[in-house]
């Protein structure tokens, strides 16, 4: 084996290690960018809309998607170059984080829908209560006139 071939193998090995490290670092950054469990569970507000807005804010995945994309990019390059001896753990971690980001995004969307719906529902209920009160008042007036 020539010296050049030995150097190329050594360089390839270094590059493979650096790619794996890049994937691992990007996955760690994605994990860290996800919301903390307590920030989703413990929200404080004065009313339902405030709670929903706080929850929607807490469900922001931040830069997690960008970090996951970087991890996927380096992982794909490493896989295509056959640079990883065993990368099953990386593939599983990528899938786990991608699924979690999807779940958080879905929850955020549902909370957003509720945030848009609750004020209208409140308004409709207030109108209904007002009509109910007006009907009761009209019935009371009619009863008073009949007694007189």
Short mmCIF file of N, CA, C and O in Angstrom, two decimals:
data_model
loop_
_atom_site.label_atom_id
_atom_site.label_comp_id
_atom_site.label_asym_id
_atom_site.label_seq_id
_atom_site.Cartn_x
_atom_site.Cartn_y
_atom_site.Cartn_z
N UNK A 1 0.85 -1.16 0.00
CA UNK A 1 0.00 0.00 0.00
C UNK A 1 0.90 1.23 0.00
O UNK A 1 1.85 1.32 0.75
N UNK A 2 0.59 2.20 -0.82
CA UNK A 2 1.44 3.38 -0.92
C UNK A 2 1.15 4.34 0.23
O UNK A 2 0.11 4.27 0.88
N UNK A 3 2.08 5.24 0.45
CA UNK A 3 1.93 6.26 1.51
C UNK A 3 0.72 7.15 1.22
O UNK A 3 -0.01 7.50 2.13
N UNK A 4 0.52 7.46 -0.05
CA UNK A 4 -0.60 8.31 -0.44
C UNK A 4 -1.92 7.65 -0.08
O UNK A 4 -2.83 8.29 0.44
N UNK A 5 -2.04 6.36 -0.32
CA UNK A 5 -3.25 5.62 0.00
C UNK A 5 -3.47 5.58 1.50
O UNK A 5 -4.60 5.72 1.98
N UNK A 6 -2.41 5.40 2.26
CA UNK A 6 -2.50 5.38 3.70
C UNK A 6 -2.95 6.74 4.24
O UNK A 6 -3.82 6.83 5.11
N UNK A 7 -2.41 7.81 3.67
CA UNK A 7 -2.80 9.16 4.08
C UNK A 7 -4.27 9.42 3.74
O UNK A 7 -5.00 10.01 4.52
N UNK A 8 -4.71 8.95 2.55
CA UNK A 8 -6.10 9.14 2.15
C UNK A 8 -7.05 8.40 3.09
O UNK A 8 -8.08 8.94 3.49
N UNK A 9 -6.69 7.18 3.46
CA UNK A 9 -7.51 6.42 4.40
C UNK A 9 -7.59 7.11 5.75
O UNK A 9 -8.64 7.17 6.38
N UNK A 10 -6.46 7.63 6.19
CA UNK A 10 -6.41 8.33 7.47
C UNK A 10 -7.26 9.60 7.42
O UNK A 10 -8.02 9.89 8.35
N UNK A 11 -7.15 10.34 6.31
CA UNK A 11 -7.95 11.56 6.14
C UNK A 11 -9.43 11.24 6.07
O UNK A 11 -10.27 11.94 6.64
N UNK A 12 -9.77 10.17 5.37
CA UNK A 12 -11.16 9.76 5.27
C UNK A 12 -11.70 9.39 6.66
O UNK A 12 -12.83 9.75 7.01
N UNK A 13 -10.90 8.68 7.42
CA UNK A 13 -11.30 8.32 8.78
C UNK A 13 -11.53 9.55 9.65
O UNK A 13 -12.50 9.61 10.41
N UNK A 14 -10.66 10.53 9.53
CA UNK A 14 -10.84 11.78 10.28
C UNK A 14 -12.11 12.50 9.85
O UNK A 14 -12.87 13.00 10.69
N UNK A 15 -12.31 12.56 8.53
CA UNK A 15 -13.51 13.22 8.01
C UNK A 15 -14.77 12.50 8.49
O UNK A 15 -15.76 13.15 8.85
N UNK A 16 -14.75 11.18 8.50
CA UNK A 16 -15.90 10.41 8.98
C UNK A 16 -16.18 10.71 10.45
O UNK A 16 -17.33 10.89 10.85
N UNK A 17 -15.15 10.78 11.25
CA UNK A 17 -15.31 11.11 12.67
C UNK A 17 -15.86 12.52 12.85
O UNK A 17 -16.71 12.76 13.71
N UNK A 18 -15.38 13.45 12.03
CA UNK A 18 -15.87 14.82 12.12
C UNK A 18 -17.34 14.91 11.69
O UNK A 18 -18.12 15.64 12.30
N UNK A 19 -17.71 14.14 10.66
CA UNK A 19 -19.11 14.12 10.23
C UNK A 19 -20.01 13.57 11.34
O UNK A 19 -21.07 14.13 11.61
N UNK A 20 -19.58 12.50 11.96
CA UNK A 20 -20.37 11.92 13.04
C UNK A 20 -20.50 12.93 14.19
O UNK A 20 -21.59 13.11 14.75
N UNK A 21 -19.41 13.59 14.50
CA UNK A 21 -19.43 14.61 15.55
C UNK A 21 -20.38 15.74 15.18
O UNK A 21 -21.15 16.21 16.02
N UNK A 22 -20.36 16.16 13.91
CA UNK A 22 -21.27 17.22 13.46
C UNK A 22 -22.72 16.79 13.61
O UNK A 22 -23.57 17.57 14.05
N UNK A 23 -23.02 15.54 13.24
CA UNK A 23 -24.38 15.03 13.37
C UNK A 23 -24.78 15.02 14.85
O UNK A 23 -25.86 15.50 15.22
N UNK A 24 -23.93 14.50 15.70
CA UNK A 24 -24.23 14.42 17.13
C UNK A 24 -24.42 15.81 17.74
O UNK A 24 -25.33 16.02 18.54
N UNK A 25 -23.59 16.76 17.35
CA UNK A 25 -23.72 18.13 17.88
C UNK A 25 -25.02 18.77 17.41
O UNK A 25 -25.70 19.44 18.18
N UNK A 26 -25.35 18.58 16.14
CA UNK A 26 -26.59 19.15 15.62
C UNK A 26 -27.81 18.53 16.30
O UNK A 26 -28.78 19.23 16.61
N UNK A 27 -27.74 17.23 16.57
CA UNK A 27 -28.84 16.58 17.28
C UNK A 27 -28.96 17.10 18.71
O UNK A 27 -30.07 17.33 19.20
N UNK A 28 -27.85 17.31 19.36
CA UNK A 28 -27.86 17.87 20.72
C UNK A 28 -28.45 19.28 20.71
O UNK A 28 -29.25 19.63 21.59
N UNK A 29 -28.07 20.08 19.72
CA UNK A 29 -28.62 21.44 19.63
C UNK A 29 -30.11 21.40 19.34
O UNK A 29 -30.87 22.21 19.88
N UNK A 30 -30.55 20.47 18.51
CA UNK A 30 -31.98 20.32 18.23
C UNK A 30 -32.73 19.94 19.50
O UNK A 30 -33.79 20.50 19.81
N UNK A 31 -32.17 19.00 20.24
CA UNK A 31 -32.77 18.56 21.50
C UNK A 31 -32.88 19.73 22.47
O UNK A 31 -33.91 19.93 23.12
N UNK A 32 -31.83 20.53 22.56
CA UNK A 32 -31.83 21.67 23.48
C UNK A 32 -32.77 22.78 23.05
O UNK A 32 -33.22 23.57 23.89
N UNK A 33 -33.06 22.88 21.76
CA UNK A 33 -33.94 23.94 21.26
C UNK A 33 -35.42 23.61 21.46
O UNK A 33 -36.26 24.50 21.37
N UNK A 34 -35.71 22.34 21.73
CA UNK A 34 -37.10 21.96 21.97
C UNK A 34 -37.58 22.55 23.30
O UNK A 34 -36.78 22.78 24.21
N UNK A 35 -38.90 22.77 23.42
CA UNK A 35 -39.40 23.32 24.68
C UNK A 35 -39.18 22.36 25.85
O UNK A 35 -39.21 21.13 25.67
N UNK A 36 -38.95 22.91 27.01
CA UNK A 36 -38.82 22.11 28.23
C UNK A 36 -40.21 21.63 28.65
O UNK A 36 -41.20 22.34 28.45
N UNK A 37 -40.28 20.46 29.20
CA UNK A 37 -41.56 19.88 29.61
C UNK A 37 -42.29 20.80 30.60
O UNK A 37 -43.51 21.00 30.49
N UNK A 38 -41.57 21.39 31.53
CA UNK A 38 -42.21 22.27 32.52
C UNK A 38 -42.78 23.53 31.88
O UNK A 38 -43.79 24.05 32.34
N UNK A 39 -42.15 24.03 30.82
CA UNK A 39 -42.65 25.25 30.19
C UNK A 39 -43.97 24.99 29.47
O UNK A 39 -44.77 25.90 29.29
N UNK A 40 -44.22 23.76 29.10
CA UNK A 40 -45.47 23.41 28.45
C UNK A 40 -46.54 23.10 29.49
O UNK A 40 -47.71 23.41 29.30
N UNK A 41 -46.14 22.55 30.59
CA UNK A 41 -47.09 22.14 31.62
C UNK A 41 -47.47 23.27 32.56
O UNK A 41 -48.63 23.41 32.93
N UNK A 42 -46.51 24.08 32.97
CA UNK A 42 -46.73 25.14 33.95
C UNK A 42 -46.86 26.49 33.26
O UNK A 42 -45.88 27.17 33.01
N UNK A 43 -48.09 26.87 32.94
CA UNK A 43 -48.34 28.18 32.36
C UNK A 43 -49.24 28.95 33.31
O UNK A 43 -50.09 28.38 33.98
N UNK A 44 -49.02 30.24 33.35
CA UNK A 44 -49.82 31.08 34.24
C UNK A 44 -50.44 32.21 33.43
O UNK A 44 -49.78 32.80 32.57
N UNK A 45 -51.69 32.49 33.73
CA UNK A 45 -52.38 33.59 33.07
C UNK A 45 -53.64 33.90 33.86
O UNK A 45 -54.05 33.14 34.74
N UNK A 46 -54.26 35.02 33.52
CA UNK A 46 -55.46 35.45 34.21
C UNK A 46 -56.75 34.85 33.64
O UNK A 46 -57.78 34.88 34.29
N UNK A 47 -56.66 34.34 32.41
CA UNK A 47 -57.86 33.79 31.80
C UNK A 47 -57.48 32.70 30.79
O UNK A 47 -56.29 32.46 30.54
N UNK A 48 -58.47 32.07 30.24
CA UNK A 48 -58.25 30.97 29.30
C UNK A 48 -57.44 31.40 28.09
O UNK A 48 -56.51 30.69 27.68
N UNK A 49 -57.75 32.54 27.53
CA UNK A 49 -57.01 33.02 26.36
C UNK A 49 -55.55 33.26 26.70
O UNK A 49 -54.66 32.92 25.92
N UNK A 50 -55.29 33.78 27.89
CA UNK A 50 -53.91 33.99 28.33
C UNK A 50 -53.17 32.67 28.48
O UNK A 50 -52.00 32.55 28.10
N UNK A 51 -53.85 31.67 29.03
CA UNK A 51 -53.24 30.34 29.17
C UNK A 51 -52.91 29.78 27.79
O UNK A 51 -51.82 29.26 27.56
N UNK A 52 -53.85 29.89 26.87
CA UNK A 52 -53.63 29.36 25.52
C UNK A 52 -52.48 30.09 24.82
O UNK A 52 -51.65 29.45 24.16
N UNK A 53 -52.43 31.41 24.97
CA UNK A 53 -51.33 32.16 24.35
C UNK A 53 -49.99 31.78 24.97
O UNK A 53 -48.99 31.64 24.26
N UNK A 54 -49.97 31.58 26.28
CA UNK A 54 -48.73 31.16 26.95
C UNK A 54 -48.31 29.77 26.48
O UNK A 54 -47.14 29.51 26.23
N UNK A 55 -49.28 28.90 26.37
CA UNK A 55 -49.00 27.53 25.92
C UNK A 55 -48.50 27.54 24.47
O UNK A 55 -47.53 26.84 24.14
N UNK A 56 -49.13 28.34 23.64
CA UNK A 56 -48.69 28.42 22.24
C UNK A 56 -47.25 28.91 22.16
O UNK A 56 -46.45 28.38 21.39
N UNK A 57 -46.91 29.89 22.96
CA UNK A 57 -45.54 30.39 23.01
C UNK A 57 -44.59 29.31 23.50
O UNK A 57 -43.50 29.12 22.96
N UNK A 58 -45.00 28.58 24.52
CA UNK A 58 -44.15 27.52 25.08
C UNK A 58 -43.94 26.38 24.09
O UNK A 58 -42.91 25.69 24.14
N UNK A 59 -44.86 26.19 23.17
CA UNK A 59 -44.77 25.10 22.19
C UNK A 59 -43.97 25.47 20.95
O UNK A 59 -44.00 24.74 19.95
N UNK A 60 -43.24 26.54 21.00
CA UNK A 60 -42.40 26.94 19.87
C UNK A 60 -41.14 26.08 19.85
O UNK A 60 -40.43 25.99 20.85
N UNK A 61 -40.88 25.42 18.71
CA UNK A 61 -39.71 24.54 18.62
C UNK A 61 -38.42 25.32 18.35
O UNK A 61 -37.34 24.73 18.31
N UNK A 62 -38.54 26.62 18.16
CA UNK A 62 -37.35 27.44 17.98
C UNK A 62 -36.50 26.99 16.81
O UNK A 62 -37.01 26.73 15.71
N UNK A 63 -35.22 26.85 17.04
CA UNK A 63 -34.28 26.46 15.99
C UNK A 63 -34.11 24.95 15.86
O UNK A 63 -33.22 24.49 15.15
N UNK A 64 -34.93 24.20 16.55
CA UNK A 64 -34.78 22.74 16.53
C UNK A 64 -34.86 22.18 15.11
O UNK A 64 -34.10 21.28 14.75
N UNK A 65 -35.76 22.73 14.32
CA UNK A 65 -35.90 22.24 12.94
C UNK A 65 -34.63 22.50 12.13
O UNK A 65 -34.19 21.65 11.35
N UNK A 66 -34.03 23.67 12.31
CA UNK A 66 -32.79 23.99 11.59
C UNK A 66 -31.65 23.06 12.01
O UNK A 66 -30.90 22.58 11.16
N UNK A 67 -31.55 22.81 13.29
CA UNK A 67 -30.50 21.91 13.78
C UNK A 67 -30.73 20.48 13.30
O UNK A 67 -29.77 19.78 12.95
N UNK A 68 -31.98 20.07 13.28
CA UNK A 68 -32.30 18.73 12.78
C UNK A 68 -31.95 18.64 11.30
O UNK A 68 -31.41 17.62 10.85
N UNK A 69 -32.23 19.67 10.56
CA UNK A 69 -31.89 19.68 9.12
C UNK A 69 -30.38 19.54 8.94
O UNK A 69 -29.92 18.78 8.08
N UNK A 70 -29.60 20.25 9.75
CA UNK A 70 -28.14 20.11 9.68
C UNK A 70 -27.71 18.69 9.98
O UNK A 70 -26.85 18.13 9.31
N UNK A 71 -28.32 18.11 11.00
CA UNK A 71 -27.97 16.73 11.37
C UNK A 71 -28.29 15.78 10.22
O UNK A 71 -27.49 14.90 9.88
N UNK A 72 -29.46 15.95 9.61
CA UNK A 72 -29.85 15.10 8.49
C UNK A 72 -28.89 15.27 7.31
O UNK A 72 -28.53 14.30 6.64
N UNK A 73 -28.50 16.52 7.08
CA UNK A 73 -27.59 16.79 5.96
C UNK A 73 -26.27 16.07 6.14
O UNK A 73 -25.80 15.36 5.25
N UNK A 74 -25.66 16.21 7.33
CA UNK A 74 -24.38 15.55 7.58
C UNK A 74 -24.52 14.04 7.64
O UNK A 74 -23.64 13.30 7.20
N UNK A 75 -25.63 13.59 8.18
CA UNK A 75 -25.87 12.15 8.24
C UNK A 75 -25.98 11.57 6.83
O UNK A 75 -25.39 10.54 6.52
N UNK A 76 -26.74 12.24 5.97
CA UNK A 76 -26.92 11.78 4.59
C UNK A 76 -25.59 11.74 3.85
O UNK A 76 -25.29 10.77 3.14
N UNK A 77 -24.80 12.79 4.03
CA UNK A 77 -23.49 12.80 3.38
C UNK A 77 -22.63 11.64 3.87
O UNK A 77 -21.98 10.96 3.07
N UNK A 78 -22.62 11.42 5.16
CA UNK A 78 -21.84 10.32 5.72
C UNK A 78 -22.31 8.96 5.25
O UNK A 78 -21.50 8.07 4.95
N UNK A 79 -23.62 8.78 5.18
CA UNK A 79 -24.18 7.51 4.71
C UNK A 79 -23.83 7.26 3.25
O UNK A 79 -23.44 6.16 2.88
N UNK A 80 -24.00 8.27 2.43
CA UNK A 80 -23.72 8.10 0.99
C UNK A 80 -22.24 7.84 0.74
O UNK A 80 -21.87 7.14 -0.20
N UNK A 81 -21.39 8.41 1.58
CA UNK A 81 -19.95 8.19 1.43
C UNK A 81 -19.52 6.91 2.13
O UNK A 81 -18.34 6.57 2.11
N UNK A 82 -20.48 6.23 2.76
CA UNK A 82 -20.19 5.03 3.52
C UNK A 82 -19.10 5.30 4.56
O UNK A 82 -18.19 4.51 4.77
N UNK A 83 -19.26 6.46 5.22
CA UNK A 83 -18.25 6.91 6.17
C UNK A 83 -18.50 6.39 7.58
O UNK A 83 -17.60 6.40 8.41
N UNK A 84 -19.71 5.94 7.87
CA UNK A 84 -20.04 5.50 9.21
C UNK A 84 -19.99 3.98 9.28
O UNK A 84 -20.59 3.30 8.46
N UNK A 85 -19.30 3.47 10.28
CA UNK A 85 -19.28 2.02 10.49
C UNK A 85 -20.62 1.55 11.03
O UNK A 85 -21.15 0.56 10.62
N UNK A 86 -21.15 2.29 11.98
CA UNK A 86 -22.44 1.94 12.58
C UNK A 86 -23.15 3.25 12.90
O UNK A 86 -22.75 3.97 13.82
N UNK A 87 -24.18 3.54 12.16
CA UNK A 87 -24.89 4.80 12.35
C UNK A 87 -26.35 4.60 12.69
O UNK A 87 -27.14 5.54 12.60
N UNK A 88 -26.72 3.39 13.11
CA UNK A 88 -28.11 3.13 13.46
C UNK A 88 -28.58 4.04 14.60
O UNK A 88 -29.72 4.50 14.58
N UNK A 89 -27.70 4.31 15.55
CA UNK A 89 -28.08 5.18 16.66
C UNK A 89 -28.38 6.59 16.18
O UNK A 89 -29.31 7.24 16.66
N UNK A 90 -27.61 7.07 15.20
CA UNK A 90 -27.86 8.41 14.66
C UNK A 90 -29.20 8.45 13.92
O UNK A 90 -29.97 9.40 14.08
N UNK A 91 -29.46 7.43 13.12
CA UNK A 91 -30.72 7.37 12.37
C UNK A 91 -31.91 7.34 13.34
O UNK A 91 -32.92 8.03 13.11
N UNK A 92 -31.81 6.59 14.40
CA UNK A 92 -32.89 6.51 15.38
C UNK A 92 -33.09 7.84 16.08
O UNK A 92 -34.23 8.27 16.30
N UNK A 93 -32.00 8.49 16.44
CA UNK A 93 -32.10 9.79 17.12
C UNK A 93 -32.71 10.84 16.19
O UNK A 93 -33.53 11.65 16.62
N UNK A 94 -32.32 10.83 14.93
CA UNK A 94 -32.89 11.77 13.96
C UNK A 94 -34.40 11.54 13.85
O UNK A 94 -35.19 12.49 13.89
N UNK A 95 -34.81 10.29 13.75
CA UNK A 95 -36.24 9.97 13.64
C UNK A 95 -37.00 10.37 14.90
O UNK A 95 -38.09 10.93 14.83
N UNK A 96 -36.41 10.11 16.06
CA UNK A 96 -37.05 10.45 17.33
C UNK A 96 -37.27 11.96 17.44
O UNK A 96 -38.36 12.41 17.81
N UNK A 97 -36.24 12.72 17.13
CA UNK A 97 -36.35 14.18 17.24
C UNK A 97 -37.32 14.72 16.19
O UNK A 97 -38.12 15.62 16.48
N UNK A 98 -37.28 14.18 14.98
CA UNK A 98 -38.21 14.62 13.93
C UNK A 98 -39.66 14.36 14.35
O UNK A 98 -40.52 15.23 14.17
N UNK A 99 -39.92 13.19 14.93
CA UNK A 99 -41.27 12.87 15.40
C UNK A 99 -41.69 13.81 16.52
O UNK A 99 -42.85 14.27 16.56
N UNK A 100 -40.78 14.11 17.43
CA UNK A 100 -41.11 15.01 18.55
C UNK A 100 -41.40 16.41 18.04
O UNK A 100 -42.35 17.07 18.50
N UNK A 101 -40.61 16.89 17.09
CA UNK A 101 -40.86 18.21 16.52
C UNK A 101 -42.24 18.23 15.86
O UNK A 101 -43.01 19.19 16.03
N UNK A 102 -42.59 17.18 15.13
CA UNK A 102 -43.91 17.10 14.51
C UNK A 102 -45.02 17.13 15.56
O UNK A 102 -46.03 17.82 15.38
N UNK A 103 -44.84 16.39 16.65
CA UNK A 103 -45.84 16.36 17.72
C UNK A 103 -46.02 17.74 18.35
O UNK A 103 -47.14 18.18 18.60
N UNK A 104 -44.90 18.40 18.62
CA UNK A 104 -44.97 19.74 19.23
C UNK A 104 -45.63 20.73 18.26
O UNK A 104 -46.48 21.54 18.66
N UNK A 105 -45.27 20.65 16.98
CA UNK A 105 -45.89 21.52 15.98
C UNK A 105 -47.39 21.27 15.88
O UNK A 105 -48.18 22.22 15.76
N UNK A 106 -47.80 19.99 15.90
CA UNK A 106 -49.22 19.67 15.86
C UNK A 106 -49.95 20.24 17.07
O UNK A 106 -51.05 20.81 16.93
N UNK A 107 -49.37 20.09 18.25
CA UNK A 107 -49.99 20.62 19.46
C UNK A 107 -50.09 22.14 19.38
O UNK A 107 -51.12 22.72 19.75
N UNK A 108 -49.05 22.78 18.87
CA UNK A 108 -49.05 24.25 18.74
C UNK A 108 -50.16 24.70 17.80
O UNK A 108 -50.85 25.69 18.04
N UNK A 109 -50.34 23.95 16.72
CA UNK A 109 -51.39 24.28 15.76
C UNK A 109 -52.78 24.13 16.41
O UNK A 109 -53.65 24.97 16.21
N UNK A 110 -52.96 23.08 17.18
CA UNK A 110 -54.24 22.87 17.86
C UNK A 110 -54.52 23.98 18.87
O UNK A 110 -55.65 24.47 18.97
N UNK A 111 -53.49 24.37 19.60
CA UNK A 111 -53.65 25.47 20.56
C UNK A 111 -53.96 26.76 19.81
O UNK A 111 -54.80 27.55 20.24
N UNK A 112 -53.30 26.96 18.66
CA UNK A 112 -53.59 28.14 17.85
C UNK A 112 -55.04 28.17 17.39
O UNK A 112 -55.68 29.23 17.38
N UNK A 113 -55.56 27.01 17.01
CA UNK A 113 -56.96 26.93 16.61
C UNK A 113 -57.88 27.30 17.78
O UNK A 113 -58.85 28.03 17.61
N UNK A 114 -57.56 26.78 18.95
CA UNK A 114 -58.35 27.13 20.14
C UNK A 114 -58.24 28.61 20.47
O UNK A 114 -59.23 29.24 20.85
N UNK A 115 -57.05 29.15 20.33
CA UNK A 115 -56.83 30.57 20.61
C UNK A 115 -57.71 31.43 19.70
O UNK A 115 -58.22 32.46 20.12
N UNK A 116 -57.90 30.99 18.48
CA UNK A 116 -58.76 31.73 17.55
C UNK A 116 -60.24 31.48 17.83
O UNK A 116 -61.07 32.35 17.58
N UNK A 117 -60.58 30.32 18.36
CA UNK A 117 -61.97 29.93 18.56
C UNK A 117 -62.56 30.46 19.87
O UNK A 117 -63.72 30.87 19.91
N UNK A 118 -61.79 30.44 20.93
CA UNK A 118 -62.32 30.78 22.27
C UNK A 118 -62.91 32.19 22.34
O UNK A 118 -64.01 32.34 22.90
N UNK A 119 -62.28 33.23 21.83
CA UNK A 119 -62.91 34.56 21.92
C UNK A 119 -64.27 34.62 21.21
O UNK A 119 -65.21 35.23 21.72
N UNK A 120 -64.37 33.98 20.04
CA UNK A 120 -65.64 33.97 19.32
C UNK A 120 -66.70 33.19 20.10
O UNK A 120 -67.84 33.59 20.18
N UNK A 121 -66.28 32.06 20.69
CA UNK A 121 -67.21 31.27 21.49
C UNK A 121 -67.70 32.08 22.69
O UNK A 121 -68.90 32.09 23.00
N UNK A 122 -66.81 32.78 23.33
CA UNK A 122 -67.19 33.61 24.48
C UNK A 122 -68.20 34.67 24.05
O UNK A 122 -69.21 34.89 24.71
N UNK A 123 -67.93 35.33 22.94
CA UNK A 123 -68.83 36.36 22.43
C UNK A 123 -70.21 35.79 22.13
O UNK A 123 -71.23 36.38 22.48
N UNK A 124 -70.24 34.63 21.50
CA UNK A 124 -71.51 33.98 21.18
C UNK A 124 -72.27 33.62 22.45
O UNK A 124 -73.49 33.83 22.54
N UNK A 125 -71.55 33.09 23.44
CA UNK A 125 -72.21 32.74 24.71
C UNK A 125 -72.73 33.99 25.43
O UNK A 125 -73.81 33.96 26.02
N UNK A 126 -71.98 35.07 25.38
CA UNK A 126 -72.44 36.33 26.00
C UNK A 126 -73.70 36.84 25.32
O UNK A 126 -74.64 37.29 25.99
N UNK A 127 -73.74 36.76 23.99
CA UNK A 127 -74.94 37.18 23.25
C UNK A 127 -76.13 36.30 23.65
O UNK A 127 -77.24 36.80 23.85
N UNK A 128 -75.88 35.00 23.75
CA UNK A 128 -76.94 34.06 24.13
C UNK A 128 -77.45 34.38 25.53
O UNK A 128 -78.65 34.40 25.76
N UNK A 129 -76.53 34.64 26.45
CA UNK A 129 -76.93 34.97 27.82
C UNK A 129 -77.72 36.27 27.84
O UNK A 129 -78.69 36.41 28.58
N UNK A 130 -77.33 37.23 27.01
CA UNK A 130 -78.04 38.51 26.94
C UNK A 130 -79.45 38.34 26.42
O UNK A 130 -80.39 38.94 26.92
N UNK A 131 -79.60 37.49 25.39
CA UNK A 131 -80.93 37.21 24.83
C UNK A 131 -81.79 36.50 25.86
O UNK A 131 -82.96 36.79 26.01
N UNK A 132 -81.21 35.58 26.58
CA UNK A 132 -81.92 34.83 27.61
C UNK A 132 -82.40 35.77 28.70
O UNK A 132 -83.54 35.68 29.15
N UNK A 133 -81.56 36.70 29.09
CA UNK A 133 -81.93 37.68 30.11
C UNK A 133 -83.02 38.61 29.62
O UNK A 133 -83.94 38.97 30.35
N UNK A 134 -82.96 39.01 28.34
CA UNK A 134 -83.98 39.90 27.77
C UNK A 134 -85.31 39.16 27.68
O UNK A 134 -86.37 39.75 27.94
N UNK A 135 -85.29 37.87 27.32
CA UNK A 135 -86.52 37.07 27.26
C UNK A 135 -87.14 36.94 28.63
O UNK A 135 -88.36 37.06 28.80
N UNK A 136 -86.33 36.71 29.65
CA UNK A 136 -86.84 36.57 31.02
C UNK A 136 -87.44 37.89 31.49
O UNK A 136 -88.48 37.90 32.16
N UNK A 137 -86.81 39.00 31.14
CA UNK A 137 -87.32 40.32 31.54
C UNK A 137 -88.65 40.59 30.85
O UNK A 137 -89.59 41.08 31.47
N UNK A 138 -88.75 40.24 29.57
CA UNK A 138 -90.00 40.44 28.83
C UNK A 138 -91.11 39.58 29.42
O UNK A 138 -92.25 40.03 29.55
N UNK A 139 -90.78 38.35 29.79
CA UNK A 139 -91.77 37.47 30.42
C UNK A 139 -92.22 38.05 31.75
O UNK A 139 -93.41 38.00 32.10
N UNK A 140 -91.29 38.62 32.51
CA UNK A 140 -91.63 39.23 33.80
C UNK A 140 -92.53 40.43 33.63
O UNK A 140 -93.48 40.64 34.40
N UNK A 141 -92.28 41.26 32.62
CA UNK A 141 -93.12 42.42 32.34
C UNK A 141 -94.54 41.99 31.95
O UNK A 141 -95.53 42.58 32.38
N UNK A 142 -94.64 40.93 31.15
CA UNK A 142 -95.95 40.44 30.71
C UNK A 142 -96.74 39.90 31.89
O UNK A 142 -97.93 40.11 32.02
N UNK A 143 -96.05 39.20 32.83
CA UNK A 143 -96.71 38.68 34.01
C UNK A 143 -97.21 39.81 34.90
O UNK A 143 -98.30 39.74 35.46
N UNK A 144 -96.42 40.86 35.02
CA UNK A 144 -96.81 42.01 35.86
C UNK A 144 -98.03 42.71 35.28
O UNK A 144 -98.91 43.14 36.02
N UNK A 145 -98.10 42.86 33.96
CA UNK A 145 -99.24 43.51 33.32
C UNK A 145 -100.50 42.66 33.47
O UNK A 145 -101.60 43.19 33.66
N UNK A 146 -100.34 41.34 33.42
CA UNK A 146 -101.50 40.46 33.54
C UNK A 146 -102.05 40.51 34.94
O UNK A 146 -103.28 40.43 35.13
N UNK A 147 -101.19 40.70 35.96
CA UNK A 147 -101.66 40.77 37.33
C UNK A 147 -102.34 42.10 37.62
O UNK A 147 -103.19 42.19 38.49
N UNK A 148 -102.00 43.14 36.89
CA UNK A 148 -102.55 44.44 37.16
C UNK A 148 -103.91 44.60 36.64
O UNK A 148 -104.93 44.32 36.63
#
